[in-house]
N, CA, C and O of each residue as an XYZ file, in Angstrom:
456
protein
N      52.597    -43.755    -39.371
C      51.642    -44.528    -38.539
C      52.320    -45.759    -38.069
O      52.950    -46.461    -38.861
N      52.213    -46.054    -36.784
C      52.683    -47.304    -36.250
C      51.428    -48.191    -36.028
O      50.665    -47.977    -35.086
N      51.239    -49.165    -36.898
C      50.066    -50.001    -36.874
C      50.331    -51.162    -35.892
O      51.380    -51.805    -35.946
N      49.375    -51.411    -35.009
C      49.515    -52.513    -34.030
C      48.698    -53.696    -34.494
O      49.128    -54.840    -34.345
N      47.502    -53.438    -35.067
C      46.611    -54.548    -35.470
C      45.763    -54.135    -36.659
O      45.335    -52.984    -36.746
N      45.513    -55.066    -37.579
C      44.588    -54.914    -38.675
C      43.813    -56.226    -38.805
O      44.440    -57.262    -39.026
N      42.480    -56.235    -38.679
C      41.701    -57.449    -38.740
C      40.466    -57.197    -39.502
O      39.927    -56.090    -39.520
N      39.983    -58.320    -40.186
C      38.754    -58.249    -40.928
C      38.025    -59.564    -40.708
O      38.607    -60.645    -40.801
N      36.722    -59.442    -40.412
C      35.885    -60.617    -40.135
C      34.474    -60.386    -40.574
O      33.908    -59.308    -40.393
N      33.880    -61.479    -41.192
C      32.494    -61.409    -41.608
C      31.645    -61.101    -40.359
O      31.922    -61.615    -39.275
N      30.634    -60.279    -40.519
C      29.660    -60.020    -39.454
C      28.373    -59.726    -40.123
O      28.309    -59.634    -41.348
N      27.338    -59.576    -39.344
C      25.988    -59.281    -39.868
C      26.078    -57.913    -40.593
O      26.469    -56.896    -40.020
N      25.696    -57.953    -41.871
C      25.695    -56.728    -42.619
C      26.945    -56.488    -43.465
O      27.017    -55.470    -44.155
N      27.897    -57.355    -43.439
C      29.109    -57.192    -44.231
C      30.371    -57.708    -43.620
O      30.361    -58.759    -42.980
N      31.498    -56.977    -43.803
C      32.713    -57.386    -43.181
C      33.141    -56.236    -42.251
O      33.223    -55.077    -42.658
N      33.414    -56.613    -40.960
C      33.827    -55.616    -39.947
C      35.340    -55.532    -40.034
O      36.013    -56.550    -39.873
N      35.898    -54.354    -40.283
C      37.298    -54.117    -40.206
C      37.637    -53.326    -38.936
O      36.886    -52.461    -38.487
N      38.768    -53.657    -38.399
C      39.234    -52.959    -37.126
C      40.764    -52.820    -37.226
O      41.480    -53.738    -37.626
N      41.211    -51.643    -36.848
C      42.694    -51.457    -36.786
C      42.997    -50.569    -35.617
O      42.234    -49.676    -35.251
N      44.132    -50.847    -35.051
C      44.678    -50.142    -33.883
C      46.038    -49.596    -34.193
O      46.899    -50.308    -34.710
N      46.243    -48.324    -33.880
C      47.535    -47.678    -34.131
C      48.196    -47.440    -32.740
O      47.508    -47.307    -31.728
N      49.510    -47.393    -32.730
C      50.249    -47.086    -31.520
C      50.639    -45.601    -31.487
O      50.781    -45.005    -30.419
N      50.804    -45.035    -32.655
C      51.164    -43.580    -32.800
C      50.814    -43.176    -34.233
O      50.809    -44.001    -35.146
N      50.520    -41.874    -34.406
C      50.099    -41.374    -35.724
C      50.843    -40.039    -35.890
O      50.307    -38.987    -35.539
N      52.045    -40.076    -36.410
C      52.859    -38.860    -36.633
C      52.449    -38.221    -38.002
O      52.544    -38.880    -39.038
N      52.009    -36.978    -37.998
C      51.637    -36.246    -39.208
C      50.635    -37.026    -40.044
O      50.758    -37.073    -41.268
N      49.677    -37.622    -39.423
C      48.691    -38.472    -40.129
C      47.452    -37.662    -40.424
O      46.971    -36.892    -39.592
N      46.941    -37.857    -41.645
C      45.707    -37.213    -42.105
C      44.508    -38.101    -41.908
O      43.463    -37.705    -41.393
N      44.721    -39.363    -42.361
C      43.594    -40.272    -42.308
C      43.876    -41.570    -42.999
O      45.030    -41.876    -43.299
N      42.789    -42.388    -43.274
C      42.940    -43.724    -43.780
C      41.904    -43.993    -44.884
O      40.833    -43.386    -44.903
N      42.245    -44.925    -45.813
C      41.362    -45.423    -46.817
C      41.518    -46.972    -46.692
O      42.549    -47.485    -46.257
N      40.446    -47.671    -47.096
C      40.406    -49.138    -47.126
C      40.238    -49.648    -48.551
O      39.453    -49.093    -49.320
N      40.955    -50.682    -48.902
C      40.873    -51.302    -50.233
C      40.483    -52.785    -50.065
O      40.902    -53.433    -49.107
N      39.663    -53.325    -51.023
C      39.247    -54.704    -50.889
C      39.460    -55.424    -52.232
O      39.246    -54.872    -53.312
N      39.908    -56.727    -52.097
C      40.048    -57.579    -53.269
C      39.469    -58.966    -52.923
O      39.666    -59.503    -51.833
N      38.754    -59.502    -53.899
C      38.241    -60.919    -53.678
C      39.256    -61.932    -54.224
O      39.158    -63.126    -53.941
N      40.245    -61.443    -55.019
C      41.197    -62.381    -55.609
C      42.459    -62.586    -54.783
O      43.201    -63.551    -54.968
N      42.685    -61.626    -53.844
C      43.963    -61.650    -53.078
C      45.049    -60.839    -53.726
O      46.106    -60.626    -53.131
N      44.812    -60.385    -54.926
C      45.771    -59.545    -55.618
C      45.547    -58.095    -55.332
O      44.425    -57.600    -55.436
N      46.603    -57.403    -54.971
C      46.539    -55.971    -54.720
C      46.135    -55.183    -55.969
O      45.496    -54.136    -55.867
N      46.508    -55.687    -57.140
C      46.140    -55.013    -58.360
C      44.608    -55.027    -58.638
O      44.115    -54.182    -59.385
N      43.895    -55.938    -58.068
C      42.490    -56.089    -58.199
C      41.642    -55.293    -57.183
O      40.417    -55.243    -57.289
N      42.325    -54.670    -56.195
C      41.666    -54.065    -55.100
C      40.950    -52.830    -55.512
O      41.422    -52.061    -56.350
N      39.753    -52.634    -54.893
C      38.951    -51.397    -55.117
C      38.781    -50.727    -53.746
O      38.807    -51.364    -52.693
N      38.605    -49.404    -53.828
C      38.393    -48.648    -52.602
C      36.993    -48.884    -52.083
O      36.034    -48.863    -52.854
N      36.860    -49.109    -50.785
C      35.602    -49.391    -50.165
C      35.113    -48.210    -49.339
O      33.920    -48.128    -49.046
N      35.988    -47.301    -48.957
C      35.623    -46.129    -48.186
C      35.175    -45.075    -49.136
O      35.793    -44.873    -50.182
N      34.097    -44.386    -48.792
C      33.591    -43.303    -49.643
C      34.299    -41.997    -49.378
O      34.278    -41.092    -50.211
N      34.920    -41.894    -48.230
C      35.703    -40.709    -47.882
C      36.818    -41.116    -46.958
O      36.780    -42.190    -46.358
N      37.819    -40.255    -46.840
C      38.959    -40.528    -45.962
C      38.447    -40.612    -44.544
O      37.675    -39.762    -44.100
N      38.868    -41.620    -43.846
C      38.567    -41.784    -42.387
C      39.562    -40.957    -41.615
O      40.746    -41.292    -41.618
N      39.140    -39.874    -40.939
C      40.130    -38.972    -40.255
C      40.904    -39.608    -39.165
O      40.361    -40.438    -38.435
N      42.149    -39.265    -39.014
C      43.042    -39.761    -37.953
C      42.565    -39.191    -36.637
O      42.125    -38.043    -36.573
N      42.652    -40.019    -35.549
C      42.266    -39.563    -34.225
C      43.421    -39.632    -33.263
O      43.339    -39.090    -32.161
N      44.513    -40.296    -33.656
C      45.677    -40.469    -32.812
C      46.562    -39.193    -32.849
O      46.253    -38.167    -33.454
N      47.659    -39.371    -32.158
C      48.666    -38.274    -32.077
C      50.125    -38.850    -32.190
O      50.304    -40.052    -32.385
N      51.086    -38.024    -32.071
C      52.408    -38.408    -32.120
C      52.795    -39.356    -30.992
O      53.694    -40.185    -31.131
N      52.109    -39.213    -29.901
C      52.446    -40.119    -28.697
C      51.390    -41.185    -28.412
O      51.618    -42.073    -27.591
N      50.264    -41.109    -29.065
C      49.195    -42.051    -28.741
C      48.441    -42.427    -30.053
O      48.280    -41.594    -30.946
N      48.003    -43.658    -30.138
C      47.268    -44.146    -31.266
C      45.780    -44.095    -30.943
O      45.332    -43.426    -30.011
N      45.048    -44.827    -31.752
C      43.592    -44.902    -31.616
C      43.084    -46.230    -32.140
O      43.838    -46.963    -32.779
N      41.823    -46.560    -31.887
C      41.154    -47.733    -32.374
C      40.118    -47.294    -33.370
O      39.384    -46.339    -33.121
N      40.045    -47.967    -34.485
C      39.170    -47.618    -35.594
C      38.345    -48.808    -35.991
O      38.776    -49.941    -35.776
N      37.169    -48.606    -36.564
C      36.342    -49.635    -37.108
C      35.612    -49.164    -38.279
O      35.295    -47.977    -38.364
N      35.307    -50.056    -39.236
C      34.565    -49.761    -40.439
C      33.812    -50.952    -40.898
O      34.405    -52.026    -41.003
N      32.574    -50.850    -41.176
C      31.758    -51.911    -41.695
C      31.624    -51.816    -43.236
O      31.023    -50.884    -43.770
N      32.213    -52.827    -43.926
C      32.168    -52.856    -45.366
C      30.801    -53.559    -45.709
O      30.687    -54.785    -45.701
N      29.801    -52.722    -46.004
C      28.437    -53.245    -46.339
C      28.370    -53.821    -47.749
O      27.393    -54.486    -48.095
N      29.393    -53.579    -48.569
C      29.407    -54.040    -49.935
C      29.918    -55.444    -50.058
O      29.889    -55.997    -51.157
N      30.402    -56.076    -48.951
C      30.984    -57.384    -49.043
C      29.828    -58.435    -49.015
O      28.763    -58.193    -48.448
N      30.078    -59.556    -49.622
C      29.124    -60.671    -49.756
C      29.481    -61.749    -48.744
O      30.648    -62.123    -48.630
N      28.509    -62.248    -48.016
C      28.726    -63.296    -47.068
C      29.290    -64.506    -47.789
O      28.896    -64.790    -48.919
N      30.223    -65.235    -47.142
C      30.747    -66.487    -47.745
C      31.916    -66.315    -48.710
O      32.473    -67.295    -49.205
N      32.277    -65.083    -48.967
C      33.356    -64.763    -49.906
C      34.649    -64.378    -49.092
O      34.583    -63.601    -48.139
N      35.754    -64.920    -49.483
C      36.980    -64.560    -48.833
C      37.468    -63.240    -49.450
O      37.585    -63.118    -50.670
N      37.743    -62.278    -48.602
C      38.238    -60.947    -48.996
C      39.513    -60.661    -48.420
O      39.874    -61.193    -47.370
N      40.264    -59.785    -49.104
C      41.567    -59.265    -48.660
C      41.480    -57.738    -48.625
O      41.054    -57.088    -49.579
N      41.911    -57.190    -47.463
C      41.804    -55.741    -47.255
C      43.223    -55.125    -46.984
O      44.068    -55.697    -46.295
N      43.400    -53.965    -47.561
C      44.612    -53.189    -47.320
C      44.183    -51.830    -46.726
O      43.214    -51.212    -47.165
N      44.903    -51.423    -45.771
C      44.736    -50.130    -45.068
C      45.782    -49.186    -45.635
O      46.981    -49.464    -45.629
N      45.286    -48.069    -46.122
C      46.223    -46.995    -46.666
C      46.211    -45.835    -45.709
O      45.180    -45.193    -45.509
N      47.365    -45.560    -45.110
C      47.545    -44.437    -44.240
C      47.999    -43.228    -45.067
O      48.928    -43.343    -45.866
N      47.351    -42.072    -44.883
C      47.676    -40.873    -45.655
C      48.263    -39.810    -44.725
O      47.637    -39.426    -43.737
N      49.458    -39.345    -45.045
C      50.084    -38.297    -44.217
C      49.551    -36.933    -44.661
O      48.896    -36.807    -45.696
N      49.852    -35.917    -43.846
C      49.416    -34.614    -44.105
C      50.001    -34.013    -45.415
O      49.404    -33.136    -46.039
N      51.210    -34.533    -45.805
C      51.770    -34.090    -47.100
C      51.305    -34.825    -48.286
O      51.709    -34.549    -49.415
N      50.402    -35.820    -48.022
C      49.870    -36.616    -49.208
C      50.589    -37.940    -49.399
O      50.124    -38.786    -50.162
N      51.708    -38.135    -48.726
C      52.416    -39.455    -48.878
C      51.505    -40.583    -48.265
O      50.725    -40.338    -47.345
N      51.637    -41.745    -48.786
C      50.837    -42.901    -48.372
C      51.680    -44.083    -47.944
O      52.797    -44.270    -48.426
N      51.155    -44.854    -47.064
C      51.847    -46.145    -46.668
C      50.710    -47.221    -46.603
O      49.636    -46.955    -46.063
N      50.951    -48.351    -47.122
C      49.926    -49.471    -47.124
C      50.324    -50.491    -46.125
O      51.503    -50.752    -45.887
N      49.284    -51.082    -45.529
C      49.375    -52.185    -44.575
C      48.433    -53.293    -45.028
O      47.371    -53.022    -45.589
N      48.817    -54.523    -44.789
C      47.898    -55.577    -45.055
C      48.526    -56.580    -46.078
O      49.689    -56.426    -46.448
N      47.803    -57.537    -46.499
C      46.318    -57.542    -46.344
C      45.872    -58.277    -45.127
O      46.565    -59.155    -44.612
N      44.673    -57.897    -44.659
C      43.945    -58.662    -43.629
C      42.947    -59.514    -44.386
O      42.269    -59.000    -45.276
N      42.831    -60.763    -44.080
C      41.961    -61.690    -44.847
C      40.815    -62.240    -44.023
O      40.982    -62.574    -42.849
N      39.672    -62.329    -44.634
C      38.487    -62.865    -43.930
C      38.475    -64.379    -44.211
O      39.113    -64.870    -45.141
N      37.731    -65.079    -43.377
C      37.532    -66.527    -43.622
C      36.480    -66.634    -44.755
O      35.702    -65.714    -45.008
N      36.503    -67.770    -45.398
C      35.512    -67.970    -46.510
C      34.083    -67.964    -46.074
O      33.197    -67.559    -46.826
N      33.849    -68.405    -44.873
C      32.474    -68.514    -44.361
C      32.403    -67.741    -43.031
O      33.324    -67.819    -42.218
N      31.337    -67.015    -42.821
C      31.188    -66.317    -41.597
C      31.088    -67.357    -40.453
O      30.478    -68.415    -40.607
N      31.681    -67.030    -39.352
C      31.586    -67.984    -38.220
C      30.231    -67.849    -37.577
O      29.672    -66.752    -37.559
N      29.696    -68.892    -37.064
C      28.436    -68.863    -36.402
C      28.485    -69.685    -35.132
O      29.173    -70.704    -35.063
N      27.783    -69.255    -34.169
C      27.682    -70.049    -32.931
C      26.284    -70.591    -32.807
O      25.292    -69.865    -32.883
N      26.236    -71.919    -32.609
C      24.978    -72.622    -32.483
C      24.793    -73.119    -31.069
O      25.733    -73.634    -30.463
N      23.598    -72.974    -30.535
C      23.303    -73.491    -29.233
C      22.434    -74.729    -29.485
O      21.443    -74.677    -30.214
N      22.822    -75.811    -28.879
C      22.068    -77.058    -29.015
C      21.462    -77.358    -27.675
O      22.156    -77.461    -26.664
N      20.094    -77.503    -27.682
C      19.397    -77.815    -26.469
C      19.093    -79.285    -26.440
O      18.324    -79.757    -27.277
N      19.664    -80.043    -25.510
C      19.425    -81.426    -25.370
C      18.362    -81.683    -24.303
O      18.184    -80.898    -23.372
N      17.655    -82.819    -24.467
C      16.639    -83.072    -23.403
C      17.312    -83.433    -22.088
O      18.395    -84.018    -22.067
N      16.651    -83.073    -20.989
C      17.149    -83.365    -19.727
C      16.639    -84.724    -19.309
O      15.431    -84.957    -19.279
N      17.536    -85.609    -18.990
C      17.195    -86.968    -18.525
C      17.398    -87.058    -17.079
O      18.479    -86.710    -16.603
N      16.408    -87.515    -16.304
C      16.545    -87.680    -14.902
C      16.011    -88.993    -14.461
O      15.099    -89.509    -15.109
N      16.515    -89.589    -13.390
C      16.083    -90.794    -12.851
C      15.201    -90.655    -11.685
O      14.756    -91.657    -11.124
């Protein structure tokens, strides 16, 4: 797998993960691992099943996964595990979330006119 991007960000309902591949040669699928400590040894699997590959030898694909088990306000580290057809694996990451979810606030100020 040729990985182009791996990102994780807090969103409503959990942490939204997104990854983009450029090519997927002999790829079976993907798993995602999460750690709140930043240590790979503490990571647990968050995917309940392998996410099937959709790319090919000459083209990649865009993937997304919502980790509903994540708690808002906690910094998480995610690893993407690519699984080949022969069972071999390759890990990418970690992608790290910010400690607090970003929020956009709209402030309405009074209109003053002369």
